[in-house]
Coordinates of C-alpha atoms and ligand atoms in Angstrom, one line a residue:
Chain A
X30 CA 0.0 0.0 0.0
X31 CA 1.4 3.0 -1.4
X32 CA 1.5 6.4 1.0
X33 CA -0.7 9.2 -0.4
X34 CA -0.2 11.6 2.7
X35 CA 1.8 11.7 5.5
X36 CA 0.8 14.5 8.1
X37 CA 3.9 14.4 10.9
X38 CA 3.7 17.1 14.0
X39 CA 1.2 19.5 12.6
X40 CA 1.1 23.1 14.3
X41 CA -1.6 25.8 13.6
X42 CA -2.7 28.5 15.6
X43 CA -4.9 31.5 14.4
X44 CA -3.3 34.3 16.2
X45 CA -2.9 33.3 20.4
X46 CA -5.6 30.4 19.6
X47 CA -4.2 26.8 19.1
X48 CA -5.9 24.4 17.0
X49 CA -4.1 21.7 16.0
X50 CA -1.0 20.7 18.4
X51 CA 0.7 18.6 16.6
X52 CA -1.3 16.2 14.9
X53 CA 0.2 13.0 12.9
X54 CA -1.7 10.8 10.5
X55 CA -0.8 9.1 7.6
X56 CA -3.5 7.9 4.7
X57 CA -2.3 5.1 2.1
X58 CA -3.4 4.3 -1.5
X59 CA -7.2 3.8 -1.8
X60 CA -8.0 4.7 2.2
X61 CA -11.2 6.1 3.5
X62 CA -10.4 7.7 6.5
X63 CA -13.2 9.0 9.1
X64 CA -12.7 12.2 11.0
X65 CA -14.7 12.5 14.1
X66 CA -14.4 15.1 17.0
X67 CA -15.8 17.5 18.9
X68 CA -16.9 21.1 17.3
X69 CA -14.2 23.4 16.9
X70 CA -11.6 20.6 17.6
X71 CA -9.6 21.4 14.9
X72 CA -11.1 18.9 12.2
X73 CA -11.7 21.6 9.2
X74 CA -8.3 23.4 9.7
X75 CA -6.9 20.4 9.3
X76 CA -8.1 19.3 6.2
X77 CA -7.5 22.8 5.3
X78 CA -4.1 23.0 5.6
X79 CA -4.1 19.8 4.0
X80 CA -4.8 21.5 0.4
X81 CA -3.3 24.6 1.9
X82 CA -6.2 26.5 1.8
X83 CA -5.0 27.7 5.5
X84 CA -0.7 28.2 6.3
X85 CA 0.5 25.9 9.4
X86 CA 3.4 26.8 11.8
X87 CA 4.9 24.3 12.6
X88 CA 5.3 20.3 11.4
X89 CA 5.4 18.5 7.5
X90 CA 2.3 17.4 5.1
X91 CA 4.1 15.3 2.4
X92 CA 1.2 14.7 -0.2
X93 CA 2.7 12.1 -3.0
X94 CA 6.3 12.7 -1.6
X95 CA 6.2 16.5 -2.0
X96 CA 5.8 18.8 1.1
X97 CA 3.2 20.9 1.2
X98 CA 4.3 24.1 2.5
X99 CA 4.0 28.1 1.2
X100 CA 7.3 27.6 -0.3
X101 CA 5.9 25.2 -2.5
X102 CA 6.1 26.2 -6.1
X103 CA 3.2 25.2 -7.7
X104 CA 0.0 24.9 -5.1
X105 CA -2.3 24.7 -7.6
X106 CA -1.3 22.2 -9.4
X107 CA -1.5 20.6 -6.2
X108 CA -4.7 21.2 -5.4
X109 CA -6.0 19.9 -8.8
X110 CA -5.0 16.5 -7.3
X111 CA -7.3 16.9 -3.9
X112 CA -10.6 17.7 -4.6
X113 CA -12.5 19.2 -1.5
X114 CA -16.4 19.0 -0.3
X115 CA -17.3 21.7 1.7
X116 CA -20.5 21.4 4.2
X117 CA -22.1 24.2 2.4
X118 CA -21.3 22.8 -1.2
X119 CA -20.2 26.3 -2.6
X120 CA -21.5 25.9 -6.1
X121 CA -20.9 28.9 -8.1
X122 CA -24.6 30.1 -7.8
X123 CA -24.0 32.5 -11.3
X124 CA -22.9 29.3 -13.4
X125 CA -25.4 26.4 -14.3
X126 CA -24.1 23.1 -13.5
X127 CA -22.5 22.1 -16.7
X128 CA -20.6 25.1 -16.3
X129 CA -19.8 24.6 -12.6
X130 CA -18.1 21.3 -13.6
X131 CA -16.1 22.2 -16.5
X132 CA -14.5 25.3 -15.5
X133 CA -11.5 24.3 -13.7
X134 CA -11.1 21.5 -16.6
X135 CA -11.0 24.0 -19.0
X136 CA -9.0 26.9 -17.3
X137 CA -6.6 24.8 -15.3
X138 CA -6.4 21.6 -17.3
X139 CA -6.8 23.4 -20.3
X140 CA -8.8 20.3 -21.5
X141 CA -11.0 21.3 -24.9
X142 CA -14.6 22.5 -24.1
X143 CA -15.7 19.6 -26.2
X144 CA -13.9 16.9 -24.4
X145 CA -15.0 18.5 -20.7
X146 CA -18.3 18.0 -21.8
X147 CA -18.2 15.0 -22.6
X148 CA -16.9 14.1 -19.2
X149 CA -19.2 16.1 -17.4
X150 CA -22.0 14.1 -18.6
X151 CA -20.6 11.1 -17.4
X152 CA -19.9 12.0 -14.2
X153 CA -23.3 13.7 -13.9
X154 CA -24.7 10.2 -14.9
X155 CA -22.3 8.9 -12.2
X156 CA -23.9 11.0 -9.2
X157 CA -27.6 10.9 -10.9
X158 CA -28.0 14.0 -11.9
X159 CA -27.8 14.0 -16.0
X160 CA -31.0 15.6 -16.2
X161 CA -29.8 18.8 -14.3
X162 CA -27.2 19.8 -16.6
X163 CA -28.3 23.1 -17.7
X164 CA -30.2 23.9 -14.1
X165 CA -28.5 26.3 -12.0
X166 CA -27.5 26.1 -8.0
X167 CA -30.6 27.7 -6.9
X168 CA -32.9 25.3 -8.4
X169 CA -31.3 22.3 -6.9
X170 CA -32.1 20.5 -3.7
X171 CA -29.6 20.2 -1.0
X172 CA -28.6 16.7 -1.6
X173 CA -28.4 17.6 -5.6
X174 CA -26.4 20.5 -4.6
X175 CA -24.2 18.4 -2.7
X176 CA -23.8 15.6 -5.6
X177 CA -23.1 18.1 -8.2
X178 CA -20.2 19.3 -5.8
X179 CA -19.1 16.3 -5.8
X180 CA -19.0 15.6 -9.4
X181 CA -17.3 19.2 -9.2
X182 CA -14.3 17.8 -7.7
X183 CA -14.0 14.5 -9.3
X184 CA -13.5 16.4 -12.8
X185 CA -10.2 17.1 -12.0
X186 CA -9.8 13.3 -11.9
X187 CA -8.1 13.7 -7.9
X188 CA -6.1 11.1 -5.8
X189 CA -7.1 12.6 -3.1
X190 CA -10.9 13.7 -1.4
X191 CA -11.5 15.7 1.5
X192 CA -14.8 16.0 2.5
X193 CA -16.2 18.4 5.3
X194 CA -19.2 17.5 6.9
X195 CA -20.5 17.0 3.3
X196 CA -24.3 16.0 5.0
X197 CA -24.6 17.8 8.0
X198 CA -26.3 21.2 6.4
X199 CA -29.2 18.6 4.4
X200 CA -32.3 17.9 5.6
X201 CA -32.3 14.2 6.8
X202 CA -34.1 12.8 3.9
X203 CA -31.5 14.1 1.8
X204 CA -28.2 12.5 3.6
X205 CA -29.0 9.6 2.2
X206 CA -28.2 10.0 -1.5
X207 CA -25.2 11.7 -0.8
X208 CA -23.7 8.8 1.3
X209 CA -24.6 7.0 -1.2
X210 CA -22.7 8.6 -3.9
X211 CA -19.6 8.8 -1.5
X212 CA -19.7 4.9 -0.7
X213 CA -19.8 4.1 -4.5
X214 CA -16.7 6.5 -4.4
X215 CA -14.7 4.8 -1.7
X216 CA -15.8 1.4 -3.2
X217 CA -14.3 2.4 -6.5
X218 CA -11.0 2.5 -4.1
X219 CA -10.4 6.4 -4.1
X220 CA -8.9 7.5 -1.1
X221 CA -10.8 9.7 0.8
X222 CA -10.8 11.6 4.5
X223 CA -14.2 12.5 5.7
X224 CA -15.0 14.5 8.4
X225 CA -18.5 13.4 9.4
X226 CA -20.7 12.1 12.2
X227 CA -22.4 9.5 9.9
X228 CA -21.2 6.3 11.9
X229 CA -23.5 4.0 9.8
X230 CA -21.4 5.9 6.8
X231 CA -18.2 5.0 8.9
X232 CA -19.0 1.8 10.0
X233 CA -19.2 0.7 6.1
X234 CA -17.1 1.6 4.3
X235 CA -14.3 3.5 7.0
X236 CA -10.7 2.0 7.0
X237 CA -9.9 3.7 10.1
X238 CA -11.8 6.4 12.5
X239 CA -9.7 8.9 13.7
X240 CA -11.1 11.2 16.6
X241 CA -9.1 14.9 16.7
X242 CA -10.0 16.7 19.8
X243 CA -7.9 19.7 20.6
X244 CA -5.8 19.7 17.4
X245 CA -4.0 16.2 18.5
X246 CA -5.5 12.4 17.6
X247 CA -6.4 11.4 20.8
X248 CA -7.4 8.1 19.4
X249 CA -7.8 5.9 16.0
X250 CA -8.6 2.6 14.7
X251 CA -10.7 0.2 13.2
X252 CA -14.2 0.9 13.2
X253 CA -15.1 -1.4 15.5
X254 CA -12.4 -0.7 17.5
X255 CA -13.3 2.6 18.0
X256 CA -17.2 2.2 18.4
X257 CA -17.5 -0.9 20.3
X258 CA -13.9 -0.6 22.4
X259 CA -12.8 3.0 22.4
X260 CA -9.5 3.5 24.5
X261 CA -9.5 6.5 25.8
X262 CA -12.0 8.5 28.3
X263 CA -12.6 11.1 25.9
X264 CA -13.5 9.0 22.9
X265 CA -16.3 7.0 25.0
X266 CA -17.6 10.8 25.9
X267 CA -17.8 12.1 22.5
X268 CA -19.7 9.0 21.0
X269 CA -22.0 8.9 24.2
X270 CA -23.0 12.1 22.7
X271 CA -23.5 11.1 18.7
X272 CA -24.8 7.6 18.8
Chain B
X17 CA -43.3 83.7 -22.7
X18 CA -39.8 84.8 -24.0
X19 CA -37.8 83.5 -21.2
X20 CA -39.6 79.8 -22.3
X21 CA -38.9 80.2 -26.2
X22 CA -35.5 81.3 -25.5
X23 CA -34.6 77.3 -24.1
X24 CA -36.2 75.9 -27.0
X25 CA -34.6 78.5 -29.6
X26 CA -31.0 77.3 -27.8
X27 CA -32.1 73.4 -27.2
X28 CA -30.7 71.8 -30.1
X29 CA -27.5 73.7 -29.1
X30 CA -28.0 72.8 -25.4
X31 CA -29.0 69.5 -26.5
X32 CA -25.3 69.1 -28.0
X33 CA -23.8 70.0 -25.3
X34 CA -25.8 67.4 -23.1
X35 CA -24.3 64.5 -25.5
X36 CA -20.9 65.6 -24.7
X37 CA -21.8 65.7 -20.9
X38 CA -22.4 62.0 -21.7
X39 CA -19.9 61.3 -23.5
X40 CA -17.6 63.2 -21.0
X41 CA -19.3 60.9 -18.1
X42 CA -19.3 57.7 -20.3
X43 CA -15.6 57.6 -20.7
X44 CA -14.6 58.7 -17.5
X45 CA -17.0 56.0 -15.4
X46 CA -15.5 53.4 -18.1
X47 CA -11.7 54.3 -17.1
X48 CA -13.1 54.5 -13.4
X49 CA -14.3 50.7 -13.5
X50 CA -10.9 49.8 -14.6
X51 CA -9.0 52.0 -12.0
X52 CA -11.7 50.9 -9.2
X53 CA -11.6 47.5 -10.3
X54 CA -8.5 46.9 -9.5
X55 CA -7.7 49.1 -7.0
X56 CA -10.6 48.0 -4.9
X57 CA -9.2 44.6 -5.1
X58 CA -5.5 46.3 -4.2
X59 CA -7.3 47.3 -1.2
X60 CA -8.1 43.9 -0.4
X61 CA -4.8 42.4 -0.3
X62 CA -2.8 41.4 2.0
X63 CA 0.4 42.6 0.2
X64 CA 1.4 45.8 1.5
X65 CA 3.1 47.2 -1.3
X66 CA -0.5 46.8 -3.5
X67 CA -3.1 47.4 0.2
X68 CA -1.4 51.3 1.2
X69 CA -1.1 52.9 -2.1
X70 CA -4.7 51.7 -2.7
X71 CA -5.7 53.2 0.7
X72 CA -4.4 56.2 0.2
X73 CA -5.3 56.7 -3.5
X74 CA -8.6 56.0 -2.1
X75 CA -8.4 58.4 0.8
X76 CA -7.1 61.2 -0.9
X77 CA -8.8 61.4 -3.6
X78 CA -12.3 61.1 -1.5
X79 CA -10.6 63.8 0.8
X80 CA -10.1 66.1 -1.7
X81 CA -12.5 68.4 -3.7
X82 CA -13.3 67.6 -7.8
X83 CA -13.0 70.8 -8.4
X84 CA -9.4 70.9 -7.2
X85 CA -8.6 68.0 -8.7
X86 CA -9.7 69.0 -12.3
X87 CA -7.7 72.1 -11.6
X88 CA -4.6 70.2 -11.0
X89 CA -4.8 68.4 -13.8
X90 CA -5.8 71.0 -16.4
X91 CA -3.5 73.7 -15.0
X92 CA -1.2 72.0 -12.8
X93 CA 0.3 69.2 -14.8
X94 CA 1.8 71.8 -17.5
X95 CA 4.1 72.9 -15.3
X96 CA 5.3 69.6 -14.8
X97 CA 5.7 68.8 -18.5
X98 CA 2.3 67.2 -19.1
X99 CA -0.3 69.4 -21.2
X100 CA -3.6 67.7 -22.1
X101 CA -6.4 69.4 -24.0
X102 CA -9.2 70.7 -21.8
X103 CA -11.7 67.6 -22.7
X104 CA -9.3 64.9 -22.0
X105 CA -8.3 66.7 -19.2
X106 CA -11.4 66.6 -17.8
X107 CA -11.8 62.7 -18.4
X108 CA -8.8 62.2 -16.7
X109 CA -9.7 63.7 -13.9
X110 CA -13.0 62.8 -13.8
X111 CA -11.8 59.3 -14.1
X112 CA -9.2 59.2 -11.9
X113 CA -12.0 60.9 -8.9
X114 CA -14.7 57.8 -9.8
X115 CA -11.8 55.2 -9.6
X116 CA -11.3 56.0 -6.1
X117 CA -15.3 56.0 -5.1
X118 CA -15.5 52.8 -7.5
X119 CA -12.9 51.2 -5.7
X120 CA -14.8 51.4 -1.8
X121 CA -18.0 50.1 -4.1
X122 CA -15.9 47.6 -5.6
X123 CA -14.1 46.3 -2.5
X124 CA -17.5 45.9 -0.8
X125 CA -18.9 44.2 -3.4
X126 CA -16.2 41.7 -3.4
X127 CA -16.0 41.2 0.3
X128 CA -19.8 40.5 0.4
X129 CA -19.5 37.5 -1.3
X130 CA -19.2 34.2 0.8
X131 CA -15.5 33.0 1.6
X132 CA -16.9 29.3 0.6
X133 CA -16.8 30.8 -3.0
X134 CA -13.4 31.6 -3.1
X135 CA -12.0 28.8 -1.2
X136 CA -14.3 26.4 -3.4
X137 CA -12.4 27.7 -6.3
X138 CA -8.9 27.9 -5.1
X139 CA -9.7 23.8 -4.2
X140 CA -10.2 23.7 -7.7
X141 CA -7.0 24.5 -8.6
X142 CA -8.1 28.2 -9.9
X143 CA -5.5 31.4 -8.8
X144 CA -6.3 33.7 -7.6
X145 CA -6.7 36.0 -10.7
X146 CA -8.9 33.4 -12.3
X147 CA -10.9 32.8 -9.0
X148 CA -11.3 36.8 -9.5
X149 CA -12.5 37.3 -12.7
X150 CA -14.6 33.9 -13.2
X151 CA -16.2 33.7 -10.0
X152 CA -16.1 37.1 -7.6
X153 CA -15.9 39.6 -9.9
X154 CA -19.0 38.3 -11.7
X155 CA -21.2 38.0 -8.7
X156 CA -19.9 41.2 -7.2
X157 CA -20.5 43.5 -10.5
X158 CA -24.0 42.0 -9.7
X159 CA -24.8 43.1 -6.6
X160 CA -22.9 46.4 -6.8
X161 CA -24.8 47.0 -10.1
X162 CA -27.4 49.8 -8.3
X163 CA -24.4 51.4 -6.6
X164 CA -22.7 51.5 -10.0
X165 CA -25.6 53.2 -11.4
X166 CA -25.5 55.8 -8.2
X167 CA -21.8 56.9 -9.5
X168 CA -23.0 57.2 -13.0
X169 CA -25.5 59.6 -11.9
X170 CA -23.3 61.3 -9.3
X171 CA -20.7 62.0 -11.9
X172 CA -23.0 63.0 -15.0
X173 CA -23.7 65.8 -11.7
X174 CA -20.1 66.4 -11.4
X175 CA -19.5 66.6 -14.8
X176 CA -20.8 69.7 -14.9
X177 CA -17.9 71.3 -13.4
X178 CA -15.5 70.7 -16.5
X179 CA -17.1 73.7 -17.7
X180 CA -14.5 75.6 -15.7
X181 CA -11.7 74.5 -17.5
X182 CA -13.7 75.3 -21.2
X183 CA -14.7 72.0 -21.9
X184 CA -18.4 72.9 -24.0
X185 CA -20.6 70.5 -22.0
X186 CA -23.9 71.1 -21.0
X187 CA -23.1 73.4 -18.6
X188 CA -20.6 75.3 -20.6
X189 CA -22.8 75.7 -23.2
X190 CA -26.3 77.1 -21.3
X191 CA -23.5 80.0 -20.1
X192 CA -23.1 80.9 -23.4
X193 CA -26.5 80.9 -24.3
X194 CA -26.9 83.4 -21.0
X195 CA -24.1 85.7 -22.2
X196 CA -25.9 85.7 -25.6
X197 CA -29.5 86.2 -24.0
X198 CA -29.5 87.6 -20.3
X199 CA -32.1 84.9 -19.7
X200 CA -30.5 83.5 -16.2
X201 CA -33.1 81.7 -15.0
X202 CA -35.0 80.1 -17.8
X203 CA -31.7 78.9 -19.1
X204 CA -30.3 77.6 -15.8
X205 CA -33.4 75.9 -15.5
X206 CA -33.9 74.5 -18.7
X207 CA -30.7 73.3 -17.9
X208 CA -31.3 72.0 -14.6
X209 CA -34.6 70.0 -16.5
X210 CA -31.6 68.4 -18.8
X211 CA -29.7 66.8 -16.1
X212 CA -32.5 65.6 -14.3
X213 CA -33.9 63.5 -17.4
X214 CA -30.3 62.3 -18.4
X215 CA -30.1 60.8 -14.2
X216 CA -33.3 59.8 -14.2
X217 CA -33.4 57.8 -17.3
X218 CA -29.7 56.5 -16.5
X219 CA -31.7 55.1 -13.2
X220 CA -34.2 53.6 -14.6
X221 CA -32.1 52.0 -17.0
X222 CA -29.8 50.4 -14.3
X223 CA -33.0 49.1 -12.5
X224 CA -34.4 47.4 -15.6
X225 CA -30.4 45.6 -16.4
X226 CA -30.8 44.9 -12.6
X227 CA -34.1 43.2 -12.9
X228 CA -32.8 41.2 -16.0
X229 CA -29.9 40.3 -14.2
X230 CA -31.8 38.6 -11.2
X231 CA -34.0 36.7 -13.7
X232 CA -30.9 35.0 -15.0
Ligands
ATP316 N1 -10.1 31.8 10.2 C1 -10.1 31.7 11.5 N2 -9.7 32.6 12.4 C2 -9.7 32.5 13.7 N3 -10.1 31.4 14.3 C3 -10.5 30.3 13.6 C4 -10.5 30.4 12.1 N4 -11.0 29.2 11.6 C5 -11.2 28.5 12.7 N5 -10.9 29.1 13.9 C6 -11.0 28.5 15.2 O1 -10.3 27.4 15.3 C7 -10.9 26.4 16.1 C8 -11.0 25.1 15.3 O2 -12.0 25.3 14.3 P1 -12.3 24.2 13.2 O3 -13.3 24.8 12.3 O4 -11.1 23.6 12.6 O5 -13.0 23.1 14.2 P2 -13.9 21.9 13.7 O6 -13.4 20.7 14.5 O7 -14.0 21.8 12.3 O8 -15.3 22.2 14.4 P3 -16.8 22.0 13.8 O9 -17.2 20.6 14.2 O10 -17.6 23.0 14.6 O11 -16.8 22.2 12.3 C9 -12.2 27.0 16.5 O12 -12.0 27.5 17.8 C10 -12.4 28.1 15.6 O13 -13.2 29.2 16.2
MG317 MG1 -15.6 22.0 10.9

């Protein structure tokens, strides 16, 4: 199993506050790892600083043997290679859907417009949502939103998925087809870190559960070994509180 | 009666020099998008080199009044070397005052759309000049599309003060018509009438791009 990112001693602190305290955590080829923790635990600035959306301090991300740091010299060619979900999708609301997922193809990849197209439809077919090619953001459901984001990301054909709480903003009938789309994703063996308090998500297709509370992992393993035998005091709290 | 016939006697004359007050108006709020553009994005960064010059182009030229400005640039800059024509003057300066009230209506345009937007398309891969101009900029000019129209109408107003420095606009051109005809009021106010239906029907036609613009 080849190593897609190694996270070793990460520091962050937004001015005197510290968020992550040096975490460590290292994802392999075709992983799905779950992030769970308490709110404001440091879970989204870590997956931030992951695609260096956010600068760190202190420690090393090494993302496919290259170090991700502000002296890198080309971030955004990194970032087409992790493709990020955000809890409140962020579809470009003045773009209709085809357009959403074939701009970065075409401006970044510098793919043809023809040949974008081609593979937007298939991956709108992917995530079920062919039909809503030409519809725009604001005529979209939550959960269709949140596919379409998807499908977003996976134009830019990534090795990498973070996803942020990618169902917690839906209404509960809606999780579901999200989940869905995102176990047919970790089945197909992308490698993915989720942050998300969907155990019955976790529980099936999760390699590992990690819990971050205070910017460290205070605890990871199996998913049974985390819901059934967790370790530590603070674990057993947290899921008391979410199962 | 002859205070009333004199406006219409002068109009088409008048009427002339209302096109150049547009034309005056049109170019300047054109290089003024350009200059506010970006400088209301300079005042946005975090590079200090780009943020303080943009503040204090901003500040000062806010601070300061048109008229003195216009002066600067009509008589002032000759001594330095630089002599421009009384009309371009008068774009310039024109131009270079709505840059700087642009810019404030640009910057908060851009700062009220979501962060989410601009992360989601940095994610993508996008820079940050490409996350500008395909995704902020576009939504921005949207919603700062009525304040837009308020500087268009503000400095069709303003315009009028390029008559100082000779250029024939409106303005300009009812004065002569007084010199000629003693007629100060009806003039003035015939005048006055002019400007109002240029602003007015400049308003109404940023409220009916503004209602297209939602639709889409
Ligand atoms: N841009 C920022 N500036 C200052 N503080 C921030 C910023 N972003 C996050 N924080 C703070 O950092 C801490 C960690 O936030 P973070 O969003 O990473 O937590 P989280 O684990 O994702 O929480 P949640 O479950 O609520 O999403 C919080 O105290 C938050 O207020
Ligand atoms: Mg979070």
């Amino acid at each position: 199993m080849s190593k897609i990112l190694e996270v070793k001693n990460l520091h962050k602190s937004f001015g005197n506050l510290r968020v992550l305290n040096g975490l460590n955590l290292e994802v392999g080829q075709g992983e799905t790892i779950v992030i769970i923790g308490p709110s404001g635990g440091g879970k989204s600035t870590f997956l931030r600083c992951i695609n260096h959306l956010e600068e760190y301090q202190k420690g090393e991300i090494i993302f496919l043997g290259e170090k991700i740091d502000k002296h890198h010299s080309n971030l955004n060619e990194i970032r087409t290679k992790i493709g990020m979900v955000f809890q409140h999708f962020n579809l470009f609301p003045h773009m209709s859907v085809l357009e959403n997922l074939i701009l970065a193809p075409v401006k970044v990849k510098k793919i043809s417009k023809e040949e974008a197209i081609e593979k937007a439809k298939a991956m709108l077919k992917k995530v079920g949502l062919l039909e809503k090619i030409d519809a725009y953001p604001d005529n979209l459901s939550g959960g269709q939103k949140q596919r379409v984001a998807i499908a977003r990301a996976l134009m830019m054909e990534p090795v990498l998925m973070l996803f942020d709480e990618p169902t917690s903003a839906l209404d509960p009938e809606l999780v579901g087809e999200v989940l869905e789309v995102m176990k047919d994703l970790a089945k197909s063996g992308m490698t993915m870190i989720v942050v998300t308090h969907e155990m019955g998500f976790a529980k099936e297709v999760a390699d590992r559960i990690i819990f971050i509370d205070k910017g460290v992992v205070v605890e990871e393993g199996t998913p049974d070994e985390i819901m059934k035998n967790p370790k530590h005091e603070r674990t057993r709290n947290f899921l008391r509180h979410i199962l | 009666m002859e205070a009333i016939s004199v406006v219409f006697e002068n109009l088409p004359f008048l009427l002339m020099g209302a096109l150049d007050t547009l034309k005056l108006t049109s170019f300047s709020v054109l290089i003024g998008l350009v200059l506010g553009t970006l400088i209301g994005m300079g005042r946005l960064s975090k590079i200090k080199v780009i943020n303080v010059p943009s503040t204090v182009y901003v500040e000062f030229l806010r601070g300061t009044p048109l008229l003195v400005q216009i002066s600067i640039v009509y008589f002032g800059l000759p001594q330095l070397g630089i002599q421009l024509q009384a009309y371009p003057a008068a774009i310039v300066a024109l131009g270079l005052n709505s840059g700087a009230y642009i810019a404030e209506i640009v910057r908060a345009g851009i700062q009220s759309i979501p962060k989410g937007q601009y992360e989601a398309a940095r994610s993508l891969g996008l820079t940050h000049w490409q996350t500008m101009r395909y995704i902020i900029l576009p939504q921005a000019f949207k919603n700062i599309l009525p304040a837009l129209g308020n500087e268009f109408i503000t400095l069709t107003k303003d315009s009028s003060l390029a008559s100082v420095i000779g250029v024939t606009e409106l303005m300009r051109r009812g004065q002569f018509v007084i010199t000629r005809t003693f007629q100060t009021f009806s003039i003035y106010f015939g005048i006055a009438l002019i400007y109002f239906l240029m602003t007015f029907t400049i308003s109404r036609l940023v409220r009916y791009v503004e209602k297209r613009m939602a639709v889409a």
